[in-house]
Amino acid sequence: EGIIPPSEQAHNEFFRVGDRVKALVVDVRDSQHGPQIILSRSSPGLLKCLFESQVPEIEKGIVQIKAVVREAGLRSKIAVKSSDPNVDPVGACVGPKGSRVQGIVEELRNEKIDVIPWSDDVAEFIANALQPSHVTKVTLNKELSNAVVVVPDQQLPLAIGREGQNARLAAKLTGWHIDIKSESSVAAEAQKAKEAEDEATPSEE
C-alpha cells in the first residue's frame, strides 16, 4: 500500500478517500501487511517530475532543470537552462499563455512557482533568483559565499517576500547567503562613511 505521511504533505493539503493526486515515491518499507510505499507531496523532486512530464523540451533534453527549491504549499523556485539558443527555457516551462506551469500549480493546490533562468554568472543568477523583484546591483564575496544585493526602495518588500520567503528561497536555490539592501540605505551608508573619513582626515592649516 502507499501512504503519504504528514511530514511529506504540504501544510495546506487535505485528502479524502477517492482523491487522485500525484506523488513521488521516496521509500519502500516492510510492514506487517507487506511492502509499504512511502509517497511525498512536499519533495522538490515532485516538482521536478511534474515539469518533466509537462514540458516536452525537458523530456527531449533541450531544457535542463538545474535546481529546485520548495516551501511546499506556499512557493517554489525552479532554475532552468536551454542547450539551444533558439529555445527560451522559461518560456518552454511556462507554456503558451501559462498553460504548462498552470497545470502544475493546480496539481500542487495553487502553490506559487517562480521559473528562473539559470546563469553560470553567479551575480546574474542571484539577481534572477530574486524574481519577481528587480535588482540594481549584486556584489559578491566569493570566499564567504556572501552576496550583497541592492534593490530600488519600492522593490525591497518584494525582494524579501512575505516573512522573508523570497529571499530565503533565492538563497537556497543559489547556495549563497544573500543580504538585501535598498538603494537609499546604501546611499546613506556611503554618506556616513564619507563623513567619518572626512572627520578622520586632518585639515590643512
GROMACS .gro file of C-alpha atoms in nm:
model
  205
    1GLU     CA    1   0.000   0.000   0.000
    2GLY     CA    2   0.103   0.360  -0.049
    3ILE     CA    3   0.083   0.627   0.219
    4ILE     CA    4   0.168   0.997   0.240
    5PRO     CA    5   0.293   1.068   0.596
    6PRO     CA    6   0.214   1.411   0.744
    7SER     CA    7   0.583   1.502   0.713
    8GLU     CA    8   0.558   1.450   0.335
    9GLN     CA    9   0.245   1.661   0.289
   10ALA     CA   10   0.211   2.030   0.219
   11HIS     CA   11   0.055   2.216   0.510
   12ASN     CA   12  -0.246   2.324   0.303
   13GLU     CA   13  -0.339   1.980   0.172
   14PHE     CA   14  -0.619   1.758   0.292
   15PHE     CA   15  -0.708   1.436   0.117
   16ARG     CA   16  -1.027   1.235   0.108
   17VAL     CA   17  -1.080   0.874   0.009
   18GLY     CA   18  -1.101   0.859  -0.367
   19ASP     CA   19  -0.892   1.171  -0.434
   20ARG     CA   20  -0.648   1.130  -0.723
   21VAL     CA   21  -0.316   1.300  -0.660
   22LYS     CA   22   0.035   1.277  -0.798
   23ALA     CA   23   0.316   1.197  -0.556
   24LEU     CA   24   0.681   1.095  -0.557
   25VAL     CA   25   0.794   0.756  -0.427
   26VAL     CA   26   1.062   0.827  -0.165
   27ASP     CA   27   1.090   0.495   0.019
   28VAL     CA   28   0.965   0.135   0.032
   29ARG     CA   29   0.941  -0.028   0.374
   30ASP     CA   30   0.843  -0.370   0.504
   31SER     CA   31   0.538  -0.380   0.728
   32GLN     CA   32   0.316  -0.645   0.887
   33HIS     CA   33   0.086  -0.620   0.588
   34GLY     CA   34   0.358  -0.636   0.323
   35PRO     CA   35   0.561  -0.371   0.140
   36GLN     CA   36   0.462  -0.014   0.225
   37ILE     CA   37   0.530   0.258  -0.031
   38ILE     CA   38   0.610   0.600   0.118
   39LEU     CA   39   0.496   0.885  -0.103
   40SER     CA   40   0.580   1.255  -0.090
   41ARG     CA   41   0.386   1.562  -0.195
   42SER     CA   42   0.637   1.806  -0.041
   43SER     CA   43   0.960   1.691  -0.206
   44PRO     CA   44   1.134   1.921  -0.457
   45GLY     CA   45   1.169   1.605  -0.665
   46LEU     CA   46   0.793   1.601  -0.721
   47LEU     CA   47   0.805   1.946  -0.877
   48LYS     CA   48   1.093   1.835  -1.100
   49CYS     CA   49   0.897   1.528  -1.216
   50LEU     CA   50   0.586   1.735  -1.287
   51PHE     CA   51   0.782   1.970  -1.511
   52GLU     CA   52   0.946   1.675  -1.686
   53SER     CA   53   0.603   1.532  -1.764
   54GLN     CA   54   0.454   1.865  -1.880
   55VAL     CA   55   0.740   2.012  -2.085
   56PRO     CA   56   0.847   1.820  -2.399
   57GLU     CA   57   1.167   2.027  -2.424
   58ILE     CA   58   1.279   1.885  -2.088
   59GLU     CA   59   1.197   1.529  -2.193
   60LYS     CA   60   1.400   1.579  -2.514
   61GLY     CA   61   1.697   1.718  -2.319
   62ILE     CA   62   1.681   2.063  -2.477
   63VAL     CA   63   1.588   2.230  -2.149
   64GLN     CA   64   1.762   2.124  -1.828
   65ILE     CA   65   1.638   2.166  -1.473
   66LYS     CA   66   1.943   2.293  -1.282
   67ALA     CA   67   1.800   2.349  -0.933
   68VAL     CA   68   1.469   2.325  -0.746
   69VAL     CA   69   1.367   2.452  -0.402
   70ARG     CA   70   1.027   2.441  -0.235
   71GLU     CA   71   0.834   2.552   0.066
   72ALA     CA   72   0.559   2.306  -0.009
   73GLY     CA   73   0.214   2.452  -0.044
   74LEU     CA   74   0.346   2.807  -0.044
   75ARG     CA   75   0.612   2.884  -0.302
   76SER     CA   76   0.881   2.719  -0.508
   77LYS     CA   77   1.158   2.824  -0.745
   78ILE     CA   78   1.296   2.619  -1.033
   79ALA     CA   79   1.603   2.721  -1.234
   80VAL     CA   80   1.618   2.608  -1.597
   81LYS     CA   81   1.871   2.629  -1.881
   82SER     CA   82   1.846   2.567  -2.255
   83SER     CA   83   2.110   2.395  -2.469
   84ASP     CA   84   1.951   2.552  -2.779
   85PRO     CA   85   1.990   2.931  -2.815
   86ASN     CA   86   1.662   2.938  -3.009
   87VAL     CA   87   1.466   2.788  -2.720
   88ASP     CA   88   1.372   3.009  -2.425
   89PRO     CA   89   1.386   2.775  -2.123
   90VAL     CA   90   1.149   2.985  -1.912
   91GLY     CA   91   0.901   3.023  -2.197
   92ALA     CA   92   0.910   2.649  -2.263
   93CYS     CA   93   0.833   2.570  -1.900
   94VAL     CA   94   0.561   2.832  -1.868
   95GLY     CA   95   0.395   2.728  -2.194
   96PRO     CA   96   0.150   2.913  -2.421
   97LYS     CA   97  -0.048   3.157  -2.208
   98GLY     CA   98   0.099   2.988  -1.900
   99SER     CA   99  -0.077   2.659  -1.973
  100ARG     CA  100   0.207   2.426  -1.873
  101VAL     CA  101   0.301   2.585  -1.544
  102GLN     CA  102  -0.064   2.647  -1.457
  103GLY     CA  103  -0.135   2.275  -1.477
  104ILE     CA  104   0.143   2.213  -1.224
  105VAL     CA  105   0.020   2.496  -0.999
  106GLU     CA  106  -0.325   2.336  -0.992
  107GLU     CA  107  -0.182   1.993  -0.914
  108LEU     CA  108   0.007   2.145  -0.618
  109ARG     CA  109  -0.306   2.321  -0.488
  110ASN     CA  110  -0.212   2.673  -0.606
  111GLU     CA  111   0.148   2.670  -0.488
  112LYS     CA  112   0.326   2.972  -0.641
  113ILE     CA  113   0.602   2.871  -0.882
  114ASP     CA  114   0.882   3.101  -1.000
  115VAL     CA  115   1.055   2.972  -1.313
  116ILE     CA  116   1.404   3.122  -1.311
  117PRO     CA  117   1.660   3.136  -1.594
  118TRP     CA  118   1.985   2.969  -1.487
  119SER     CA  119   2.310   3.157  -1.542
  120ASP     CA  120   2.672   3.047  -1.499
  121ASP     CA  121   2.739   3.407  -1.393
  122VAL     CA  122   2.676   3.394  -1.017
  123ALA     CA  123   2.575   3.760  -0.981
  124GLU     CA  124   2.328   3.730  -1.268
  125PHE     CA  125   2.187   3.406  -1.128
  126ILE     CA  126   2.135   3.562  -0.785
  127ALA     CA  127   1.955   3.856  -0.945
  128ASN     CA  128   1.737   3.613  -1.142
  129ALA     CA  129   1.665   3.407  -0.830
  130LEU     CA  130   1.517   3.711  -0.655
  131GLN     CA  131   1.247   3.748  -0.920
  132PRO     CA  132   0.984   3.887  -0.938
  133SER     CA  133   1.178   4.180  -0.784
  134HIS     CA  134   1.417   4.397  -0.988
  135VAL     CA  135   1.781   4.406  -0.877
  136THR     CA  136   2.005   4.711  -0.922
  137LYS     CA  137   2.342   4.565  -0.822
  138VAL     CA  138   2.500   4.245  -0.686
  139THR     CA  139   2.836   4.247  -0.504
  140LEU     CA  140   2.995   3.909  -0.431
  141ASN     CA  141   3.229   3.791  -0.157
  142LYS     CA  142   3.330   3.455  -0.303
  143GLU     CA  143   3.537   3.349  -0.002
  144LEU     CA  144   3.230   3.369   0.224
  145SER     CA  145   2.972   3.282  -0.047
  146ASN     CA  146   2.800   3.605   0.052
  147ALA     CA  147   2.618   3.843  -0.182
  148VAL     CA  148   2.506   4.198  -0.111
  149VAL     CA  149   2.211   4.279  -0.334
  150VAL     CA  150   2.084   4.633  -0.389
  151VAL     CA  151   1.724   4.689  -0.498
  152PRO     CA  152   1.511   5.001  -0.555
  153ASP     CA  153   1.339   5.114  -0.235
  154GLN     CA  154   0.992   5.024  -0.359
  155GLN     CA  155   1.115   4.675  -0.456
  156LEU     CA  156   1.254   4.587  -0.112
  157PRO     CA  157   0.938   4.420   0.027
  158LEU     CA  158   0.902   4.218  -0.296
  159ALA     CA  159   1.266   4.108  -0.290
  160ILE     CA  160   1.245   3.994   0.072
  161GLY     CA  161   0.898   3.844   0.036
  162ARG     CA  162   0.640   3.764   0.298
  163GLU     CA  163   0.820   3.660   0.618
  164GLY     CA  164   1.145   3.657   0.419
  165GLN     CA  165   1.027   3.377   0.191
  166ASN     CA  166   1.150   3.511  -0.145
  167ALA     CA  167   1.499   3.589  -0.011
  168ARG     CA  168   1.513   3.255   0.172
  169LEU     CA  169   1.423   3.052  -0.137
  170ALA     CA  170   1.665   3.251  -0.354
  171ALA     CA  171   1.946   3.174  -0.107
  172LYS     CA  172   1.861   2.802  -0.113
  173LEU     CA  173   1.840   2.800  -0.492
  174THR     CA  174   2.179   2.967  -0.543
  175GLY     CA  175   2.364   2.833  -0.238
  176TRP     CA  176   2.468   3.187  -0.142
  177HIS     CA  177   2.390   3.395   0.165
  178ILE     CA  178   2.202   3.698   0.034
  179ASP     CA  179   2.194   4.034   0.213
  180ILE     CA  180   1.933   4.261   0.054
  181LYS     CA  181   1.959   4.639   0.089
  182SER     CA  182   1.758   4.929  -0.052
  183GLU     CA  183   1.922   5.196  -0.268
  184SER     CA  184   1.850   5.466  -0.008
  185SER     CA  185   2.010   5.266   0.275
  186VAL     CA  186   2.322   5.204   0.065
  187ALA     CA  187   2.342   5.574  -0.020
  188ALA     CA  188   2.304   5.662   0.350
  189GLU     CA  189   2.580   5.417   0.446
  190ALA     CA  190   2.810   5.566   0.181
  191GLN     CA  191   2.739   5.918   0.304
  192LYS     CA  192   2.804   5.818   0.665
  193ALA     CA  193   3.133   5.652   0.567
  194LYS     CA  194   3.239   5.963   0.376
  195GLU     CA  195   3.161   6.188   0.673
  196ALA     CA  196   3.360   5.960   0.904
  197GLU     CA  197   3.652   5.967   0.661
  198ASP     CA  198   3.638   6.347   0.639
  199GLU     CA  199   3.643   6.374   1.019
  200ALA     CA  200   3.943   6.142   1.040
  201THR     CA  201   4.139   6.337   0.780
  202PRO     CA  202   4.342   6.622   0.939
  203SER     CA  203   4.255   6.959   0.792
  204GLU     CA  204   4.542   7.159   0.642
  205GLU     CA  205   4.618   7.494   0.804
   0.00000   0.00000   0.00000
